[in-house]
mmCIF file of C-alpha atoms in Angstrom:
data_model
loop_
_atom_site.group_PDB
_atom_site.id
_atom_site.type_symbol
_atom_site.label_atom_id
_atom_site.label_comp_id
_atom_site.label_asym_id
_atom_site.label_seq_id
_atom_site.Cartn_x
_atom_site.Cartn_y
_atom_site.Cartn_z
ATOM 1 C CA MET I 1 74.055 130.078 112.545
ATOM 2 C CA SER I 2 75.412 126.649 111.658
ATOM 3 C CA ARG I 3 75.389 123.456 113.664
ATOM 4 C CA THR I 4 78.983 122.262 113.946
ATOM 5 C CA VAL I 5 80.455 119.178 115.607
ATOM 6 C CA ARG I 6 83.087 119.998 118.225
ATOM 7 C CA PHE I 7 84.876 118.207 121.044
ATOM 8 C CA GLU I 8 86.675 119.700 124.037
ATOM 9 C CA THR I 9 88.567 116.639 125.230
ATOM 10 C CA ALA I 10 89.846 113.433 123.688
ATOM 11 C CA GLY I 11 87.769 110.320 124.164
ATOM 12 C CA GLY I 12 85.070 108.052 122.793
ATOM 13 C CA PRO I 13 82.282 108.997 120.399
ATOM 14 C CA ASP I 14 80.246 110.609 123.165
ATOM 15 C CA VAL I 15 82.719 113.505 123.438
ATOM 16 C CA LEU I 16 81.357 114.794 120.111
ATOM 17 C CA GLN I 17 78.920 117.673 120.641
ATOM 18 C CA TYR I 18 76.765 119.877 118.409
ATOM 19 C CA VAL I 19 77.469 123.583 118.779
ATOM 20 C CA ASP I 20 75.552 126.437 117.129
ATOM 21 C CA GLU I 21 78.120 128.814 115.665
ATOM 22 C CA PRO I 22 77.835 132.023 113.646
ATOM 23 C CA VAL I 23 78.455 131.591 109.950
ATOM 24 C CA ARG I 24 81.606 133.581 109.182
ATOM 25 C CA ASP I 25 82.590 135.265 105.952
ATOM 26 C CA PRO I 26 85.327 133.540 103.955
ATOM 27 C CA LYS I 27 88.758 135.153 103.953
ATOM 28 C CA PRO I 28 90.239 136.224 100.587
ATOM 29 C CA ASP I 29 91.479 132.703 99.724
ATOM 30 C CA GLU I 30 88.588 130.719 101.225
ATOM 31 C CA VAL I 31 85.212 129.325 100.135
ATOM 32 C CA ARG I 32 82.072 128.881 102.223
ATOM 33 C CA ILE I 33 79.988 125.777 101.516
ATOM 34 C CA LYS I 34 76.515 124.603 102.484
ATOM 35 C CA VAL I 35 77.216 120.973 103.195
ATOM 36 C CA LYS I 36 75.042 118.218 101.725
ATOM 37 C CA ALA I 37 77.122 115.149 102.629
ATOM 38 C CA ILE I 38 80.238 114.266 104.659
ATOM 39 C CA GLY I 39 82.658 111.402 104.039
ATOM 40 C CA ILE I 40 83.800 109.653 107.220
ATOM 41 C CA ASN I 41 87.383 108.477 107.662
ATOM 42 C CA ARG I 42 89.345 106.433 110.190
ATOM 43 C CA ALA I 43 91.640 109.444 110.613
ATOM 44 C CA GLU I 44 88.770 111.313 112.278
ATOM 45 C CA SER I 45 88.353 108.613 114.904
ATOM 46 C CA MET I 46 92.069 108.808 115.652
ATOM 47 C CA TRP I 47 91.785 112.601 115.753
ATOM 48 C CA ARG I 48 88.922 112.411 118.235
ATOM 49 C CA ASN I 49 91.125 110.241 120.458
ATOM 50 C CA ASP I 50 94.095 112.620 119.999
ATOM 51 C CA GLN I 51 96.102 109.727 118.540
ATOM 52 C CA TYR I 52 96.628 111.097 115.048
ATOM 53 C CA ILE I 53 99.768 112.261 113.236
ATOM 54 C CA GLU I 54 99.563 115.726 114.844
ATOM 55 C CA PRO I 55 98.290 116.803 118.285
ATOM 56 C CA VAL I 56 94.774 118.212 118.590
ATOM 57 C CA LYS I 57 94.217 121.823 119.637
ATOM 58 C CA PHE I 58 91.083 122.057 121.788
ATOM 59 C CA PRO I 59 88.264 122.877 121.395
ATOM 60 C CA ALA I 60 88.440 121.063 118.081
ATOM 61 C CA GLY I 61 86.420 120.375 114.981
ATOM 62 C CA LEU I 62 86.949 117.406 112.700
ATOM 63 C CA GLY I 63 86.374 116.102 109.202
ATOM 64 C CA TYR I 64 88.296 115.965 105.935
ATOM 65 C CA GLU I 65 85.675 115.407 103.230
ATOM 66 C CA ALA I 66 82.404 117.018 102.208
ATOM 67 C CA ALA I 67 80.203 117.682 99.215
ATOM 68 C CA GLY I 68 77.931 120.690 98.967
ATOM 69 C CA VAL I 69 77.054 123.979 97.308
ATOM 70 C CA VAL I 70 79.197 127.117 97.323
ATOM 71 C CA ASP I 71 77.554 129.789 99.489
ATOM 72 C CA ALA I 72 80.194 132.539 99.273
ATOM 73 C CA VAL I 73 83.735 133.021 97.996
ATOM 74 C CA GLY I 74 86.634 135.132 99.221
ATOM 75 C CA ALA I 75 87.840 138.206 97.370
ATOM 76 C CA ASP I 76 90.791 136.446 95.727
ATOM 77 C CA VAL I 77 88.950 133.285 94.670
ATOM 78 C CA SER I 78 88.364 132.722 90.968
ATOM 79 C CA GLY I 79 86.757 129.829 89.150
ATOM 80 C CA PHE I 80 84.033 129.239 91.726
ATOM 81 C CA ALA I 81 80.791 131.086 92.410
ATOM 82 C CA PRO I 82 77.780 130.720 94.698
ATOM 83 C CA GLY I 83 75.609 127.840 93.536
ATOM 84 C CA ASP I 84 78.456 125.662 92.263
ATOM 85 C CA LYS I 85 78.462 122.034 93.401
ATOM 86 C CA VAL I 86 81.879 121.282 94.904
ATOM 87 C CA ASN I 87 83.770 118.655 96.881
ATOM 88 C CA VAL I 88 86.407 119.080 99.570
ATOM 89 C CA ILE I 89 89.676 117.204 99.035
ATOM 90 C CA PRO I 90 91.642 116.366 102.214
ATOM 91 C CA SER I 91 94.572 118.777 102.045
ATOM 92 C CA PHE I 92 94.636 120.701 105.330
ATOM 93 C CA SER I 93 95.090 120.242 109.060
ATOM 94 C CA MET I 94 91.932 119.662 111.085
ATOM 95 C CA ASN I 95 93.392 122.183 113.528
ATOM 96 C CA GLN I 96 92.730 124.793 110.825
ATOM 97 C CA TYR I 97 89.689 123.557 108.880
ATOM 98 C CA PHE I 98 87.070 120.827 109.236
ATOM 99 C CA THR I 99 83.979 119.470 107.470
ATOM 100 C CA TYR I 100 81.596 118.244 110.203
ATOM 101 C CA GLY I 101 79.174 121.157 109.969
ATOM 102 C CA GLU I 102 76.081 122.397 108.181
ATOM 103 C CA VAL I 103 78.039 125.346 106.772
ATOM 104 C CA ILE I 104 81.829 125.180 106.539
ATOM 105 C CA VAL I 105 84.689 127.387 105.348
ATOM 106 C CA VAL I 106 87.662 125.763 103.628
ATOM 107 C CA PRO I 107 90.648 126.964 101.587
ATOM 108 C CA ALA I 108 89.896 127.415 97.897
ATOM 109 C CA TYR I 109 92.781 125.105 96.921
ATOM 110 C CA ALA I 110 91.011 122.236 98.712
ATOM 111 C CA ILE I 111 87.881 122.201 96.568
ATOM 112 C CA THR I 112 87.085 120.773 93.167
ATOM 113 C CA ARG I 113 83.941 120.754 91.070
ATOM 114 C CA GLN I 114 81.710 117.810 91.792
ATOM 115 C CA PRO I 115 81.788 115.141 89.071
ATOM 116 C CA GLU I 116 78.474 115.394 87.225
ATOM 117 C CA SER I 117 77.744 111.687 87.422
ATOM 118 C CA LEU I 118 77.864 111.585 91.226
ATOM 119 C CA SER I 119 75.283 112.368 93.882
ATOM 120 C CA PHE I 120 76.344 114.455 96.878
ATOM 121 C CA ALA I 121 76.687 111.290 98.986
ATOM 122 C CA GLU I 122 78.817 109.564 96.350
ATOM 123 C CA ALA I 123 80.964 112.651 95.820
ATOM 124 C CA ALA I 124 81.656 112.933 99.551
ATOM 125 C CA SER I 125 83.016 109.397 99.512
ATOM 126 C CA VAL I 126 85.581 109.371 96.715
ATOM 127 C CA TRP I 127 88.453 111.794 97.265
ATOM 128 C CA MET I 128 90.212 110.465 100.360
ATOM 129 C CA MET I 129 90.002 106.870 99.195
ATOM 130 C CA PHE I 130 91.083 107.361 95.604
ATOM 131 C CA VAL I 131 93.731 110.064 96.096
ATOM 132 C CA THR I 132 95.377 108.103 98.943
ATOM 133 C CA ALA I 133 95.615 104.949 96.826
ATOM 134 C CA TYR I 134 96.626 106.906 93.720
ATOM 135 C CA GLY I 135 99.542 108.524 95.548
ATOM 136 C CA ALA I 136 101.132 105.208 96.435
ATOM 137 C CA LEU I 137 100.202 103.010 93.490
ATOM 138 C CA ILE I 138 100.318 105.414 90.540
ATOM 139 C CA GLU I 139 102.369 108.415 91.593
ATOM 140 C CA ASP I 140 105.091 106.547 93.479
ATOM 141 C CA ALA I 141 105.090 102.833 92.574
ATOM 142 C CA LYS I 142 103.847 103.390 89.019
ATOM 143 C CA VAL I 143 102.143 100.004 88.942
ATOM 144 C CA THR I 144 101.484 98.580 85.517
ATOM 145 C CA ASP I 145 100.784 95.402 83.544
ATOM 146 C CA GLY I 146 102.362 92.348 85.130
ATOM 147 C CA ASP I 147 102.542 93.812 88.649
ATOM 148 C CA PHE I 148 100.828 92.137 91.585
ATOM 149 C CA VAL I 149 99.420 94.434 94.280
ATOM 150 C CA VAL I 150 98.540 93.036 97.721
ATOM 151 C CA VAL I 151 95.784 94.959 99.517
ATOM 152 C CA PRO I 152 95.288 94.136 103.232
ATOM 153 C CA ALA I 153 92.041 95.331 104.886
ATOM 154 C CA ALA I 154 90.660 95.262 101.371
ATOM 155 C CA SER I 155 87.053 95.964 102.361
ATOM 156 C CA SER I 156 87.955 99.417 103.712
ATOM 157 C CA SER I 157 87.215 102.367 101.466
ATOM 158 C CA VAL I 158 90.890 102.931 100.620
ATOM 159 C CA GLY I 159 91.392 99.193 100.151
ATOM 160 C CA LEU I 160 88.573 99.066 97.610
ATOM 161 C CA ALA I 161 90.016 102.135 95.904
ATOM 162 C CA ALA I 162 93.395 100.409 95.687
ATOM 163 C CA ILE I 163 91.787 97.391 94.013
ATOM 164 C CA GLN I 164 90.079 99.598 91.440
ATOM 165 C CA ILE I 165 93.188 101.686 90.749
ATOM 166 C CA ALA I 166 95.410 98.612 90.420
ATOM 167 C CA ASN I 167 92.939 97.161 87.933
ATOM 168 C CA MET I 168 92.745 100.473 86.052
ATOM 169 C CA ALA I 169 96.552 100.447 85.705
ATOM 170 C CA GLY I 170 96.557 96.889 84.387
ATOM 171 C CA ALA I 171 98.021 95.327 87.548
ATOM 172 C CA THR I 172 96.639 92.245 89.324
ATOM 173 C CA SER I 173 95.024 92.917 92.694
ATOM 174 C CA ILE I 174 95.207 90.457 95.587
ATOM 175 C CA ALA I 175 92.719 91.390 98.302
ATOM 176 C CA LEU I 176 93.256 90.243 101.883
ATOM 177 C CA THR I 177 90.408 89.806 104.357
ATOM 178 C CA ARG I 178 89.931 87.968 107.628
ATOM 179 C CA SER I 179 86.294 87.182 106.833
ATOM 180 C CA ALA I 180 85.244 84.485 104.361
ATOM 181 C CA GLY I 181 81.900 86.280 104.202
ATOM 182 C CA LYS I 182 83.547 89.154 102.332
ATOM 183 C CA ARG I 183 85.185 86.990 99.678
ATOM 184 C CA GLN I 184 82.453 87.259 97.064
ATOM 185 C CA SER I 185 81.890 90.968 97.715
ATOM 186 C CA LEU I 186 85.585 91.621 97.101
ATOM 187 C CA LEU I 187 85.532 89.606 93.895
ATOM 188 C CA ASP I 188 82.451 91.542 92.814
ATOM 189 C CA ALA I 189 84.313 94.765 93.643
ATOM 190 C CA GLY I 190 87.048 93.840 91.175
ATOM 191 C CA ALA I 191 89.659 91.912 93.140
ATOM 192 C CA ALA I 192 91.412 89.426 90.865
ATOM 193 C CA HIS I 193 92.216 87.211 93.848
ATOM 194 C CA VAL I 194 90.963 87.107 97.449
ATOM 195 C CA VAL I 195 92.945 85.552 100.284
ATOM 196 C CA VAL I 196 91.045 84.854 103.521
ATOM 197 C CA THR I 197 93.864 85.144 106.035
ATOM 198 C CA ASP I 198 92.078 83.210 108.809
ATOM 199 C CA GLU I 199 91.760 80.200 106.501
ATOM 200 C CA THR I 200 94.944 80.245 104.404
ATOM 201 C CA GLU I 201 98.658 80.528 105.000
ATOM 202 C CA LEU I 202 99.197 84.000 103.631
ATOM 203 C CA VAL I 203 102.728 83.784 102.248
ATOM 204 C CA ASP I 204 102.240 80.385 100.584
ATOM 205 C CA GLU I 205 99.014 81.486 98.903
ATOM 206 C CA ILE I 206 100.436 84.722 97.528
ATOM 207 C CA MET I 207 103.489 82.915 96.237
ATOM 208 C CA ARG I 208 101.173 80.434 94.529
ATOM 209 C CA ILE I 209 99.151 83.248 92.942
ATOM 210 C CA THR I 210 102.282 85.078 91.748
ATOM 211 C CA GLY I 211 103.998 81.978 90.403
ATOM 212 C CA GLY I 212 106.616 82.102 93.131
ATOM 213 C CA LYS I 213 107.790 85.615 92.282
ATOM 214 C CA GLY I 214 105.957 87.543 94.983
ATOM 215 C CA ALA I 215 104.089 90.840 94.689
ATOM 216 C CA ARG I 216 105.793 94.076 93.651
ATOM 217 C CA VAL I 217 103.595 96.202 95.953
ATOM 218 C CA VAL I 218 101.907 95.793 99.325
ATOM 219 C CA PHE I 219 99.553 98.609 100.368
ATOM 220 C CA ASP I 220 98.893 98.157 104.077
ATOM 221 C CA PRO I 221 96.871 100.150 106.675
ATOM 222 C CA VAL I 222 97.234 97.541 109.442
ATOM 223 C CA ALA I 223 100.919 97.161 110.461
ATOM 224 C CA GLY I 224 101.469 95.153 113.681
ATOM 225 C CA PRO I 225 103.262 91.814 114.040
ATOM 226 C CA ASN I 226 101.757 90.372 110.849
ATOM 227 C CA PHE I 227 103.515 93.007 108.753
ATOM 228 C CA ALA I 228 106.573 90.726 108.638
ATOM 229 C CA LYS I 229 104.522 88.200 106.669
ATOM 230 C CA LEU I 230 103.618 90.873 104.151
ATOM 231 C CA ILE I 231 107.326 91.596 103.651
ATOM 232 C CA SER I 232 107.753 87.896 102.877
ATOM 233 C CA THR I 233 105.150 88.155 100.108
ATOM 234 C CA LEU I 234 107.160 90.812 98.245
ATOM 235 C CA SER I 235 109.186 90.189 95.122
ATOM 236 C CA PHE I 236 112.826 91.198 94.726
ATOM 237 C CA GLN I 237 112.981 94.991 95.170
ATOM 238 C CA GLY I 238 109.285 95.100 96.044
ATOM 239 C CA ILE I 239 107.718 97.991 97.946
ATOM 240 C CA ALA I 240 105.543 97.897 101.072
ATOM 241 C CA TYR I 241 103.542 101.022 101.857
ATOM 242 C CA LEU I 242 102.304 101.648 105.403
ATOM 243 C CA TYR I 243 99.446 104.151 105.509
ATOM 244 C CA GLY I 244 97.816 103.204 108.814
ATOM 245 C CA ALA I 245 98.219 101.411 112.121
ATOM 246 C CA LEU I 246 94.938 99.560 112.721
ATOM 247 C CA ASP I 247 96.876 96.963 114.698
ATOM 248 C CA GLU I 248 98.297 98.900 117.623
ATOM 249 C CA ARG I 249 100.777 96.188 118.559
ATOM 250 C CA GLU I 250 104.466 96.527 117.752
ATOM 251 C CA THR I 251 105.366 96.255 114.081
ATOM 252 C CA THR I 252 108.312 93.943 113.548
ATOM 253 C CA LEU I 253 110.512 93.690 110.457
ATOM 254 C CA PRO I 254 112.433 90.656 109.083
ATOM 255 C CA VAL I 255 115.616 92.616 108.546
ATOM 256 C CA LEU I 256 117.793 89.931 106.948
ATOM 257 C CA GLU I 257 115.050 88.973 104.514
ATOM 258 C CA MET I 258 114.584 92.637 103.627
ATOM 259 C CA ILE I 259 118.295 92.993 102.937
ATOM 260 C CA ALA I 260 118.356 89.829 100.860
ATOM 261 C CA LYS I 261 115.427 90.915 98.696
ATOM 262 C CA MET I 262 116.363 94.630 98.781
ATOM 263 C CA VAL I 263 112.778 95.631 99.531
ATOM 264 C CA SER I 264 111.582 99.114 100.493
ATOM 265 C CA VAL I 265 109.200 100.046 103.284
ATOM 266 C CA LYS I 266 107.614 103.466 102.853
ATOM 267 C CA ALA I 267 105.323 105.444 105.118
ATOM 268 C CA HIS I 268 102.511 106.980 103.097
ATOM 269 C CA ASN I 269 99.710 109.460 103.528
ATOM 270 C CA ILE I 270 97.562 111.622 101.295
ATOM 271 C CA TRP I 271 99.468 114.844 102.028
ATOM 272 C CA LEU I 272 102.369 113.993 99.710
ATOM 273 C CA THR I 273 99.847 114.216 96.870
ATOM 274 C CA SER I 274 97.155 116.611 98.053
ATOM 275 C CA GLY I 275 99.619 119.018 99.669
ATOM 276 C CA ASP I 276 101.347 119.826 96.376
ATOM 277 C CA PRO I 277 99.331 121.761 93.765
ATOM 278 C CA ALA I 278 100.728 119.965 90.713
ATOM 279 C CA ARG I 279 100.394 116.532 92.257
ATOM 280 C CA ARG I 280 96.917 117.322 93.558
ATOM 281 C CA ASN I 281 95.758 118.450 90.118
ATOM 282 C CA ALA I 282 97.190 115.316 88.501
ATOM 283 C CA ALA I 283 95.417 113.134 91.061
ATOM 284 C CA VAL I 284 92.096 114.892 90.541
ATOM 285 C CA GLU I 285 92.417 114.485 86.774
ATOM 286 C CA PHE I 286 93.222 110.777 87.163
ATOM 287 C CA VAL I 287 90.256 110.175 89.468
ATOM 288 C CA ARG I 288 87.894 112.141 87.233
ATOM 289 C CA LYS I 289 88.916 110.093 84.188
ATOM 290 C CA GLY I 290 88.415 106.900 86.168
ATOM 291 C CA LEU I 291 84.969 107.976 87.323
ATOM 292 C CA GLU I 292 83.973 109.034 83.819
ATOM 293 C CA SER I 293 85.082 105.736 82.287
ATOM 294 C CA GLY I 294 83.511 103.645 85.034
ATOM 295 C CA ALA I 295 86.858 102.162 86.072
ATOM 296 C CA LEU I 296 86.523 103.913 89.443
ATOM 297 C CA LYS I 297 83.253 103.733 91.351
ATOM 298 C CA PRO I 298 82.144 104.952 94.785
ATOM 299 C CA VAL I 299 81.443 102.153 97.258
ATOM 300 C CA ILE I 300 79.181 103.291 100.095
ATOM 301 C CA ASP I 301 78.645 100.923 102.994
ATOM 302 C CA ARG I 302 76.050 102.887 104.947
ATOM 303 C CA THR I 303 74.547 106.367 105.155
ATOM 304 C CA PHE I 304 73.693 108.160 108.420
ATOM 305 C CA SER I 305 72.082 111.507 109.134
ATOM 306 C CA PHE I 306 73.965 114.467 110.608
ATOM 307 C CA ASP I 307 72.058 113.977 113.870
ATOM 308 C CA GLU I 308 73.821 110.628 114.403
ATOM 309 C CA ILE I 309 77.498 111.623 114.579
ATOM 310 C CA ALA I 310 78.279 109.714 117.778
ATOM 311 C CA GLU I 311 76.605 106.594 116.367
ATOM 312 C CA VAL I 312 78.562 107.090 113.131
ATOM 313 C CA HIS I 313 81.836 106.929 115.047
ATOM 314 C CA ARG I 314 80.724 103.914 117.052
ATOM 315 C CA TYR I 315 79.907 102.119 113.807
ATOM 316 C CA LEU I 316 83.216 103.223 112.255
ATOM 317 C CA GLU I 317 85.120 101.619 115.106
ATOM 318 C CA THR I 318 83.470 98.215 114.665
ATOM 319 C CA ASN I 319 85.662 97.818 111.546
ATOM 320 C CA GLY I 320 82.861 95.871 109.908
ATOM 321 C CA GLN I 321 82.029 98.160 107.002
ATOM 322 C CA PHE I 322 82.510 97.373 103.329
ATOM 323 C CA GLY I 323 83.366 100.680 101.718
ATOM 324 C CA LYS I 324 82.676 104.227 102.825
ATOM 325 C CA ILE I 325 80.473 105.603 105.605
ATOM 326 C CA VAL I 326 78.692 108.794 104.574
ATOM 327 C CA VAL I 327 76.661 111.328 106.573
ATOM 328 C CA THR I 328 73.917 113.336 104.865
ATOM 329 C CA VAL I 329 73.192 116.878 106.029
#
């Protein structure tokens, strides 16, 4: 038997329940894993509320990331064997697979060997954050020397990943935060510049930093009415990526300014990268090289135990963390 987190109706953290379920054998293209750590993502809170990019099928599980040890492999699986340390890369629907459990079964394409330098907790934290940022900044925008990259909600796990990846590519990162208390932490995390949006006029400050040219890329999980200001920070033919909607208010666009500057606004999520085998492999290789060189580093805000799942989600929704929340099993 395995303790698994399930929920039968959408709602707050208290809808999450522990259920004892039989451990099933993996199908031919699946792998069974004894979980050691789980990475927690904002997507899972939205999923729990049935406000994600696809509707939930109840009763539901949840979770995209995990690190653990292979327990069994399906008949058609090669390259992995019981005892291997592996990580789960988000690349499936939570209606089909999930990671909040003591023992889980996932598709073989969704796992990769754990980087040797990382603990289970660190390994559970890296793949969603780095692959999401990689997909926009490296795969699509191809940021490079001389580019400025604006990162709103910079203290989130994906925001910190974007800072590190921009730096790794030779670009200049501009981290945005509402809290002056996070300024030094963001500088320590590698941000070249930090703009405290509650203290500074955003557009003027970014134009000052960029010498009046504006930033080539904005990588935004917030949206809402302030998104128009981010458009104003872009350079001619700049790109704004939207990969979240933390601000649930209407997102407005300055259409004439967009036409004048010929900017692009692109919706983004991890699936464009992780859902394609070639792109997924390229992303994994990029992240591995970054981890090995020290250019990319896990940033863990806080660790909880598996017995505290409801508290984990309550903490997630305070939006106060700096980096990743991880659950140990």
